[in-house]
Coordinates of C-alpha atoms in Angstrom, one line a residue:
S1 CA 0.1 0.0 -0.1
L2 CA 2.6 2.6 0.8
E3 CA 4.0 2.1 -2.9
R4 CA 0.6 2.6 -4.2
I5 CA 0.3 5.8 -1.9
K6 CA 3.7 7.2 -3.0
Q7 CA 2.6 6.9 -6.7
M8 CA -0.6 8.8 -6.1
F9 CA 1.3 11.3 -4.3
Y10 CA 3.9 11.5 -7.3
H11 CA 1.1 11.3 -10.2
A12 CA -0.4 14.5 -8.5
Y13 CA 2.6 16.2 -7.4
N14 CA 4.5 15.8 -11.1
S15 CA 1.4 17.0 -12.7
Y16 CA 1.4 19.9 -10.7
L17 CA 4.8 20.9 -11.2
E18 CA 4.4 20.0 -15.2
N19 CA 1.0 21.9 -15.8
A20 CA 0.2 24.4 -12.8
F21 CA 3.4 25.8 -11.2
P22 CA 3.7 28.8 -10.4
Y23 CA 0.0 28.8 -10.0
D24 CA -1.4 27.9 -6.5
E25 CA -3.5 25.0 -7.7
L26 CA -3.6 22.3 -10.4
R27 CA -6.6 22.2 -12.6
P28 CA -6.7 18.7 -13.7
L29 CA -9.2 18.3 -16.0
T30 CA -7.6 21.0 -18.3
C31 CA -4.1 20.2 -17.3
D32 CA -3.4 23.8 -16.2
G33 CA -3.1 26.1 -13.1
Q34 CA -5.1 28.9 -11.2
D35 CA -4.3 31.1 -8.0
T36 CA -7.0 30.5 -5.6
W37 CA -6.1 31.5 -2.3
G38 CA -3.2 34.2 -3.1
S39 CA -0.6 33.8 -5.5
F40 CA 2.1 32.1 -3.7
S41 CA 2.7 28.7 -5.7
L42 CA 0.3 27.4 -2.6
T43 CA 0.6 23.7 -3.6
L44 CA 4.4 23.5 -3.6
I45 CA 4.5 25.0 0.1
D46 CA 1.5 22.9 1.0
A47 CA 3.5 19.6 0.0
L48 CA 6.9 20.6 1.1
D49 CA 6.7 18.5 4.1
T50 CA 4.9 15.6 2.6
L51 CA 8.0 15.1 0.4
L52 CA 10.0 14.7 3.4
I53 CA 7.9 12.1 5.0
L54 CA 7.6 10.3 1.9
G55 CA 11.5 10.1 2.2
N56 CA 12.6 12.4 -0.8
H57 CA 15.1 14.4 0.8
T58 CA 16.5 15.9 -2.4
E59 CA 13.1 17.7 -3.7
F60 CA 12.6 18.9 -0.3
Q61 CA 16.1 20.6 -0.7
R62 CA 15.3 21.6 -4.1
V63 CA 12.1 23.1 -3.3
A64 CA 13.1 24.7 -0.1
S65 CA 15.6 26.8 -2.1
L66 CA 13.4 27.4 -4.9
L67 CA 10.4 28.9 -2.7
Q68 CA 12.9 31.0 -1.2
D69 CA 13.8 32.5 -4.6
T70 CA 10.3 32.9 -6.0
V71 CA 7.5 33.4 -3.5
D72 CA 7.1 37.3 -2.8
F73 CA 4.8 38.3 -0.3
D74 CA 4.7 42.2 -1.2
I75 CA 1.8 41.6 -3.6
D76 CA -1.6 43.4 -4.1
V77 CA -3.5 40.3 -3.3
N78 CA -6.7 40.1 -1.1
A79 CA -5.8 36.9 0.7
S80 CA -7.9 34.7 3.4
V81 CA -6.2 35.3 6.9
F82 CA -7.0 32.0 8.0
E83 CA -5.9 29.9 4.7
T84 CA -2.9 31.8 4.4
N85 CA -2.1 31.1 8.1
I86 CA -2.7 27.5 8.3
R87 CA -1.2 26.6 4.6
V88 CA 1.5 29.3 4.0
V89 CA 2.8 30.2 7.6
G90 CA 2.1 26.8 8.7
G91 CA 3.7 25.0 5.8
L92 CA 6.8 27.1 6.0
L93 CA 7.3 26.8 9.7
S94 CA 7.1 22.9 9.5
A95 CA 9.5 22.9 6.5
H96 CA 11.8 24.8 8.4
L97 CA 11.9 22.6 11.6
L98 CA 12.1 19.7 9.2
S99 CA 14.9 21.1 7.4
K100 CA 17.6 19.8 9.5
H101 CA 16.2 16.2 9.2
A102 CA 15.9 16.5 5.3
G103 CA 20.0 17.1 5.2
V104 CA 19.6 20.6 4.6
E105 CA 22.6 22.8 5.3
V106 CA 20.8 25.0 8.5
E107 CA 21.9 28.1 9.6
M108 CA 23.9 28.6 13.2
G109 CA 21.1 29.0 15.8
W110 CA 18.6 27.0 13.7
P111 CA 15.7 26.2 14.7
C112 CA 15.7 29.9 16.2
S113 CA 16.6 31.4 12.7
G114 CA 16.6 30.5 9.5
P115 CA 15.4 31.5 5.7
L116 CA 12.1 29.6 5.9
L117 CA 11.6 30.9 9.3
R118 CA 12.0 34.4 7.8
M119 CA 9.9 33.7 5.2
A120 CA 6.9 32.5 7.6
E121 CA 7.3 35.9 9.8
E122 CA 7.0 37.7 6.8
A123 CA 3.9 35.9 5.6
A124 CA 2.5 36.4 9.4
R125 CA 3.4 39.9 9.4
K126 CA 1.1 40.6 6.3
L127 CA -1.9 39.2 8.3
L128 CA -1.3 41.2 11.4
P129 CA -3.3 44.2 10.2
A130 CA -6.6 42.0 10.2
F131 CA -6.2 41.8 13.9
Q132 CA -6.3 45.5 14.8
T133 CA -10.1 45.4 15.8
P134 CA -11.7 46.7 18.9
T135 CA -12.2 42.9 20.0
G136 CA -8.8 41.5 18.9
M137 CA -10.5 39.4 16.5
P138 CA -9.3 39.2 13.0
Y139 CA -11.2 40.3 9.6
G140 CA -11.4 37.2 7.4
T141 CA -9.3 38.8 4.4
V142 CA -6.5 41.0 4.4
N143 CA -4.6 42.7 1.4
L144 CA -1.1 42.0 1.4
L145 CA 0.3 45.1 0.3
T146 CA -2.1 47.6 1.8
G147 CA -3.7 46.0 4.6
V148 CA -7.6 45.5 5.5
N149 CA -9.7 47.1 2.7
P150 CA -11.8 50.2 4.4
T151 CA -15.0 48.3 2.7
E152 CA -14.2 44.8 4.2
T153 CA -16.9 42.6 5.9
P154 CA -16.6 42.6 9.7
V155 CA -18.2 38.9 9.6
T156 CA -15.9 36.2 10.2
C157 CA -16.3 32.4 11.0
T158 CA -15.4 31.3 14.4
A159 CA -12.5 29.0 13.2
G160 CA -11.0 32.4 11.3
V161 CA -10.5 34.0 14.8
G162 CA -10.0 30.5 16.6
T163 CA -7.2 28.9 14.6
F164 CA -4.0 31.0 15.1
I165 CA -2.6 30.2 18.4
L166 CA -0.3 26.8 16.8
E167 CA 1.0 28.8 14.1
F168 CA 1.6 32.4 15.9
A169 CA 2.8 31.0 19.2
T170 CA 5.5 29.1 17.5
L171 CA 6.4 32.0 15.6
S172 CA 6.9 34.0 18.8
R173 CA 8.9 31.4 20.6
L174 CA 10.9 30.8 17.4
T175 CA 11.6 34.5 16.8
G176 CA 11.2 36.2 20.3
D177 CA 8.7 38.3 19.1
P178 CA 5.7 38.2 21.1
V179 CA 3.2 40.0 19.2
F180 CA 2.0 37.1 17.1
E181 CA 1.0 35.0 20.4
D182 CA -0.3 38.0 21.9
V183 CA -2.9 38.8 18.8
A184 CA -3.8 35.1 18.8
R185 CA -4.5 35.0 22.7
R186 CA -6.4 38.0 22.6
A187 CA -8.8 36.8 19.8
L188 CA -9.1 33.4 21.7
K189 CA -10.2 35.2 24.7
S190 CA -12.4 37.3 22.9
L191 CA -14.2 34.4 21.4
W192 CA -14.5 32.8 24.8
K193 CA -16.4 35.6 26.4
T194 CA -18.8 35.4 23.4
R195 CA -20.2 31.8 24.3
S196 CA -24.2 31.4 25.0
D197 CA -25.7 30.9 28.3
I198 CA -25.5 27.2 27.5
G199 CA -22.0 27.2 26.7
L200 CA -22.0 26.7 23.0
V201 CA -20.9 29.3 20.1
G202 CA -22.1 29.9 16.7
N203 CA -20.3 29.8 13.2
H204 CA -20.1 33.5 12.1
I205 CA -19.5 36.7 14.0
D206 CA -19.2 40.4 14.1
V207 CA -15.4 41.0 14.8
I208 CA -16.3 44.6 15.5
T209 CA -19.3 44.1 17.7
S210 CA -18.8 40.6 18.8
K211 CA -22.4 39.9 17.9
W212 CA -23.2 36.5 16.4
V213 CA -24.5 36.4 12.9
A214 CA -25.1 32.7 12.2
Q215 CA -26.2 31.1 15.4
D216 CA -25.7 27.4 14.3
A217 CA -23.6 25.9 16.7
G218 CA -21.8 22.6 15.9
I219 CA -18.3 21.0 15.4
G220 CA -18.2 21.2 11.6
A221 CA -17.6 23.9 9.0
G222 CA -16.6 27.5 10.2
V223 CA -16.0 26.2 13.8
D224 CA -13.9 23.1 13.8
S225 CA -10.4 24.1 14.0
Y226 CA -11.3 26.5 16.7
F227 CA -11.7 23.5 19.1
E228 CA -9.1 21.5 17.6
Y229 CA -6.5 24.3 18.3
L230 CA -7.6 24.6 21.7
V231 CA -6.7 20.9 22.5
K232 CA -3.5 21.1 20.4
G233 CA -2.7 24.3 21.7
S234 CA -2.9 23.1 25.2
I235 CA -0.5 20.2 24.2
M236 CA 2.0 22.2 22.6
L237 CA 2.1 24.8 25.1
Q238 CA 1.3 22.9 28.2
D239 CA -1.4 25.5 28.6
E240 CA -4.0 24.3 31.2
E241 CA -6.4 27.1 30.5
L242 CA -6.8 26.3 26.6
L243 CA -7.5 22.6 27.8
S244 CA -10.0 24.1 30.5
M245 CA -11.9 26.4 27.7
F246 CA -11.8 23.0 25.4
L247 CA -13.4 20.7 28.1
E248 CA -16.2 22.9 29.1
Y249 CA -17.0 23.4 25.5
D250 CA -16.7 19.8 25.2
K251 CA -19.4 19.3 27.9
S252 CA -21.9 21.5 26.0
I253 CA -21.3 19.5 22.5
K254 CA -22.3 16.4 24.4
N255 CA -25.1 17.6 26.1
Y256 CA -26.8 19.7 23.1
T257 CA -25.6 18.4 19.8
K258 CA -24.6 14.4 20.3
F259 CA -27.2 12.1 19.2
D260 CA -26.5 8.3 18.5
D261 CA -22.6 9.3 18.2
W262 CA -23.6 11.5 15.6
Y263 CA -23.3 15.2 16.0
L264 CA -26.0 17.8 14.9
W265 CA -26.3 21.2 14.4
V266 CA -28.2 23.0 17.0
Q267 CA -29.6 26.7 17.9
M268 CA -26.5 28.2 20.0
H269 CA -28.5 29.9 22.6
K270 CA -31.6 27.5 22.7
G271 CA -29.9 24.2 21.7
T272 CA -33.0 23.2 19.5
V273 CA -32.0 21.0 16.6
S274 CA -31.5 23.5 13.1
M275 CA -29.7 21.1 11.0
P276 CA -29.8 17.2 11.3
V277 CA -26.4 17.0 9.0
F278 CA -23.2 15.4 9.2
Q279 CA -20.7 17.5 7.4
S280 CA -17.5 16.0 6.0
L281 CA -15.6 18.8 7.9
E282 CA -16.7 17.0 11.0
A283 CA -14.7 13.9 10.7
F284 CA -11.8 15.0 12.3
W285 CA -13.5 15.0 15.7
P286 CA -12.7 11.2 16.5
G287 CA -9.1 11.8 15.7
L288 CA -9.3 14.9 18.3
Q289 CA -10.9 13.0 20.8
S290 CA -8.3 10.3 20.7
L291 CA -5.6 12.7 21.9
L292 CA -8.1 13.2 24.9
G293 CA -8.2 9.5 25.4
N294 CA -11.9 9.2 24.7
L295 CA -11.5 6.2 22.6
D296 CA -14.7 4.4 23.1
S297 CA -17.0 7.1 21.7
A298 CA -14.2 8.6 19.0
M299 CA -14.7 4.6 17.6
R300 CA -18.6 4.5 17.5
T301 CA -18.6 8.3 15.8
F302 CA -15.8 7.0 13.5
H303 CA -17.6 3.8 12.5
N304 CA -21.0 6.1 11.5
Y305 CA -18.9 8.4 9.5
Y306 CA -17.1 5.3 8.0
S307 CA -20.7 3.7 6.8
V308 CA -21.2 7.4 4.9
W309 CA -18.1 6.5 3.3
R310 CA -18.9 2.9 2.3
Q311 CA -22.0 4.2 0.8
F312 CA -20.4 6.7 -1.6
G313 CA -16.6 5.9 -2.0
G314 CA -16.3 9.2 -0.2
L315 CA -17.6 11.6 2.2
P316 CA -20.3 14.5 0.6
E317 CA -19.9 17.7 2.2
F318 CA -23.4 17.3 3.9
Y319 CA -25.1 14.2 4.7
S320 CA -28.6 14.2 5.7
I321 CA -29.0 11.7 9.0
P322 CA -32.5 11.2 9.0
Q323 CA -32.6 10.7 5.3
G324 CA -29.6 8.8 5.3
Y325 CA -28.6 10.6 1.9
T326 CA -26.8 13.6 0.2
V327 CA -28.0 17.0 0.6
D328 CA -29.1 19.1 -2.2
K329 CA -25.8 21.3 -3.7
R330 CA -23.8 20.0 -1.2
E331 CA -23.0 16.7 -3.0
G332 CA -19.3 17.0 -3.5
Y333 CA -16.3 15.4 -2.4
P334 CA -13.3 17.6 -2.8
L335 CA -10.7 14.8 -1.9
R336 CA -10.7 16.1 2.1
P337 CA -8.5 14.3 4.6
E338 CA -10.6 14.6 7.8
L339 CA -11.8 10.9 8.1
I340 CA -8.2 9.6 6.9
E341 CA -6.8 11.9 9.8
S342 CA -9.0 10.4 12.3
A343 CA -8.3 6.9 11.1
M344 CA -4.4 7.7 11.5
Y345 CA -4.8 8.9 15.2
L346 CA -7.2 6.0 16.3
Y347 CA -5.0 3.3 14.4
R348 CA -2.3 4.7 16.4
A349 CA -4.0 4.7 19.8
T350 CA -6.1 1.3 19.3
G351 CA -4.5 -0.8 16.4
D352 CA -7.7 -1.8 15.3
P353 CA -7.6 -3.5 11.6
T354 CA -11.1 -1.7 10.8
V355 CA -9.4 1.5 11.0
L356 CA -7.0 0.2 8.5
Q357 CA -9.6 -0.7 6.2
L358 CA -11.0 2.9 5.9
G359 CA -7.6 3.5 4.4
R360 CA -7.3 0.9 1.7
D361 CA -10.9 1.9 0.7
A362 CA -9.8 5.5 0.4
V363 CA -6.8 4.8 -2.0
E364 CA -9.2 2.4 -4.1
S365 CA -11.9 5.1 -4.1
I366 CA -9.8 7.8 -5.1
E367 CA -7.7 5.9 -7.7
K368 CA -10.7 4.6 -9.3
I369 CA -13.1 7.7 -9.1
S370 CA -10.8 10.7 -9.2
R371 CA -7.5 9.6 -11.2
V372 CA -7.3 11.7 -14.3
T373 CA -4.1 12.3 -16.9
C374 CA -3.1 15.2 -15.1
G375 CA -3.3 14.5 -11.4
F376 CA -6.7 13.9 -9.4
A377 CA -9.8 15.6 -9.7
S378 CA -12.3 16.8 -6.9
V379 CA -15.5 14.9 -7.2
K380 CA -18.3 17.2 -7.9
D381 CA -21.2 14.3 -6.9
V382 CA -20.7 11.2 -5.1
R383 CA -23.9 9.7 -6.3
D384 CA -22.6 9.6 -10.0
H385 CA -18.9 10.3 -9.6
K386 CA -18.8 13.3 -11.9
L387 CA -15.6 15.3 -11.7
D388 CA -14.8 19.0 -10.8
N389 CA -11.8 20.7 -12.5
R390 CA -10.0 21.5 -9.4
M391 CA -7.3 19.8 -7.0
E392 CA -6.9 21.3 -3.7
S393 CA -3.5 22.0 -2.2
F394 CA -4.8 20.1 0.9
F395 CA -5.0 16.9 -1.4
L396 CA -1.1 16.6 -1.2
A397 CA -0.4 18.3 2.3
E398 CA -3.2 16.2 4.0
T399 CA -4.7 13.4 2.4
V400 CA -1.9 11.8 0.9
K401 CA 0.0 12.5 4.1
Y402 CA -2.4 11.0 6.5
L403 CA -2.7 8.0 4.4
Y404 CA 1.3 7.7 4.2
L405 CA 1.5 7.9 7.9
L406 CA -1.4 5.7 8.5
F407 CA 0.0 2.7 6.5
D408 CA 4.2 3.6 7.8
P409 CA 4.1 2.9 11.6
D410 CA 8.0 3.4 11.4
N411 CA 7.6 6.8 9.8
F412 CA 10.3 9.5 11.5
L413 CA 7.1 11.4 12.7
H414 CA 5.6 8.6 14.7
N415 CA 9.1 8.6 16.5
S416 CA 8.6 8.3 20.2
G417 CA 11.9 9.7 21.5
T418 CA 14.4 6.9 20.2
D419 CA 16.1 9.3 17.5
F420 CA 16.7 12.9 17.8
E421 CA 18.9 15.8 16.8
A422 CA 20.8 18.3 18.5
G423 CA 20.3 22.0 17.7
G424 CA 19.5 25.5 19.2
P425 CA 21.7 28.3 19.7
Q426 CA 24.2 26.6 22.0
G427 CA 23.8 23.3 20.2
D428 CA 22.4 21.8 23.4
C429 CA 19.0 21.4 22.5
I430 CA 17.3 17.9 21.8
L431 CA 15.1 18.2 18.5
G432 CA 12.9 16.1 16.6
A433 CA 12.3 13.5 19.2
G434 CA 8.4 13.1 18.5
G435 CA 5.5 14.3 19.5
Y436 CA 4.8 16.6 16.6
I437 CA 1.6 18.5 16.9
F438 CA 0.0 18.7 13.3
N439 CA -1.8 22.1 12.6
T440 CA -5.0 21.9 10.7
E441 CA -3.5 21.4 7.4
A442 CA -1.3 18.8 8.8
H443 CA 1.7 20.5 8.9
P444 CA 3.9 18.8 11.7
L445 CA 5.1 21.1 14.7
D446 CA 8.0 20.2 16.9
P447 CA 7.0 21.4 20.8
A448 CA 11.0 21.0 21.6
A449 CA 11.9 23.5 19.4
L450 CA 9.5 26.3 21.0
H451 CA 11.0 25.2 24.2
C452 CA 14.5 25.5 22.7
C453 CA 14.3 28.8 21.3
S454 CA 12.2 30.6 24.2
R455 CA 15.0 28.9 26.7
A456 CA 17.7 30.3 24.6
Q457 CA 16.2 33.8 24.7
D458 CA 15.2 33.9 28.5
E459 CA 19.0 32.6 29.0
R460 CA 20.0 35.8 26.9
R461 CA 17.8 38.0 28.7
E462 CA 18.8 36.6 32.2
L463 CA 22.5 37.5 31.3
Q464 CA 21.3 41.1 30.3
D465 CA 20.0 41.5 33.6
I466 CA 23.0 39.9 35.4
L467 CA 25.4 42.7 33.3
L468 CA 22.8 45.4 33.8
S469 CA 22.7 44.7 37.6
L470 CA 26.5 44.4 38.0
S471 CA 26.7 47.9 36.0
E472 CA 24.3 49.7 38.4
P473 CA 25.6 51.5 41.5
F474 CA 25.1 49.3 44.7
T475 CA 22.0 49.8 46.6
N476 CA 21.0 49.0 50.1
P477 CA 19.5 45.5 49.8
Q478 CA 16.9 46.7 52.8
A479 CA 15.6 49.3 50.7
Q480 CA 15.4 46.8 47.7
Q481 CA 13.7 44.3 49.9
S482 CA 10.9 46.8 50.8
E483 CA 10.4 47.9 47.3
E484 CA 9.8 44.3 46.1
A485 CA 7.4 43.9 49.0
E486 CA 5.4 46.8 47.7
E487 CA 5.8 45.5 44.0
D488 CA 4.3 41.9 45.5
T489 CA 1.3 43.5 47.2
A490 CA 0.6 45.8 44.2
S491 CA 0.6 42.5 41.9
N492 CA -1.6 40.4 44.3
K493 CA -4.9 42.7 43.2
D494 CA -5.0 40.5 40.0
P495 CA -4.8 36.9 41.4
P496 CA -4.0 34.3 39.0
S497 CA -6.4 32.6 36.9
S498 CA -5.2 28.7 37.5
K499 CA -3.0 27.2 40.1
S500 CA 0.2 28.8 39.6
S501 CA 2.3 26.3 38.3
E502 CA 5.7 27.2 36.7
S503 CA 4.8 27.2 32.9
I504 CA 7.0 27.5 30.0
A505 CA 5.0 30.8 29.1
V506 CA 5.3 33.5 31.2
K507 CA 1.8 35.5 31.5
P508 CA 1.6 37.9 28.5
G509 CA 3.1 41.4 29.8
V510 CA 4.7 40.2 32.7
A511 CA 8.5 40.1 32.5
R512 CA 9.8 37.2 34.7
R513 CA 12.6 38.6 36.8
A514 CA 15.4 36.1 36.6
P515 CA 17.1 35.3 39.8
M516 CA 20.8 36.6 40.1
L517 CA 22.7 33.6 38.7
S518 CA 19.9 31.1 38.8
C519 CA 20.5 27.8 36.6
P520 CA 19.2 28.7 33.1
M521 CA 17.2 25.9 32.6
Q522 CA 13.4 24.5 32.5
P523 CA 12.2 21.3 32.7
F524 CA 10.4 19.8 29.8
S525 CA 8.6 16.9 31.3
T526 CA 6.1 16.2 28.9
R527 CA 5.2 12.5 29.1
F528 CA 3.6 10.7 26.1
S529 CA 0.7 7.9 26.1
I530 CA 0.1 5.7 23.4
H531 CA -3.5 7.6 23.2
G532 CA -1.9 10.6 22.1
Q533 CA -0.1 13.2 24.2
V534 CA -0.9 14.1 27.6
F535 CA 0.2 16.4 30.0
S536 CA 3.1 16.1 32.4
D537 CA 2.8 14.7 35.7
N538 CA 3.0 18.1 37.9
M539 CA -0.3 19.5 36.6

């Protein structure tokens, strides 16, 4: 099977290079290309880390340097803030963090510096104007040259507000510039405040007024990756607050939207069913639940979704649960990865062979239905398997990648700490030891790199503090103590929100004063379990 999946990848990838590059996406029926989400050779950025996962170091190296020479973000293009973040910023960060593994000659100081990291930062900076709103929730679209258009709609989907913390915190921790993590956290906090009395969020919100425009609550389109990033963000950043937010949502989702291991759409204030529909985007949910160890319910839901796949040879965008059939105008399957993604997580957690069977079915269906001379085409209608002239970049970034990882237990991404590499400004960081967190476009991020670079910055700051304090005139220690005591009482007015345990992250806006000549170290005590990542013991 691995060989077949590899062949699928190269059939699509080579078709893109021959017919569509430098456009964003391949049009497989007409064998040409089109710009879709901007104009960044998107498929190439999105597919870069997949090349490495399939073991192709030389092409990874070639494309990494090609992108540095050809991609320009100073262009007069209106781009989706959400899509640019997950595909472009996420893809570049992931490629940057994997470049040493791919045999690229990395800069001194990698992973805290490097050309792909600088590109990711440049792309993310172009998105920052979108966050300048009264609420801190971002506009959905930004012009890469001029910022937010004056006539831009203030209505954004929930996922478009809450799907930044992985990429932006990674950028901040690697580069030392806190602005990215700060705006992502501010957006999350604003969104959290808008939930209804029964603990649900809708799927479109006005970022100026915080008023809900679309009040359907569910786990699918427009909401999905917000919940995903609360869980994955809490794991990557060892952040209890993000996890407790998710667990509160999870309770309300179970209470109001879950019926017979399906999830429906309900009115966010009243909890009454508004759409008894399964959307293919919801198929990520069993995989997310597996990260929390909720395997029984995850498997039951997975089997519901898999039965829909078997009915059509793909997942229609919408499926009516009471009618057991497709929904008008939503019969397409654009080769989405979500069910395969869940299969990968569940197979890692359970080893259940029925999960592997979905992978085989997916390879068969996609080969039989979607393969054309120039790549793979989206399915316009799962009932008669008519095709659409589009191959989304996520086919190479996610669908093929999760399929490959499902069937390749020895892949370096599944590493559980046996292999690692050294890096960091002093060369003393352990990197690539596993525990990768996938962003919502399946770009793996290495949590150890965040720790490595933020530790290096802490040490630099600590050294500066020490040198400064040595150069200051000697002060009376008694006086200094009383000053510090005053500072303490002043800061006690605002009690910490959770048990104040040492965390890698300093509270935003609070500079941690280093004790004189303390050991510049922090424990990176993450424990992993077979069900996916769990928190360290001292939580």
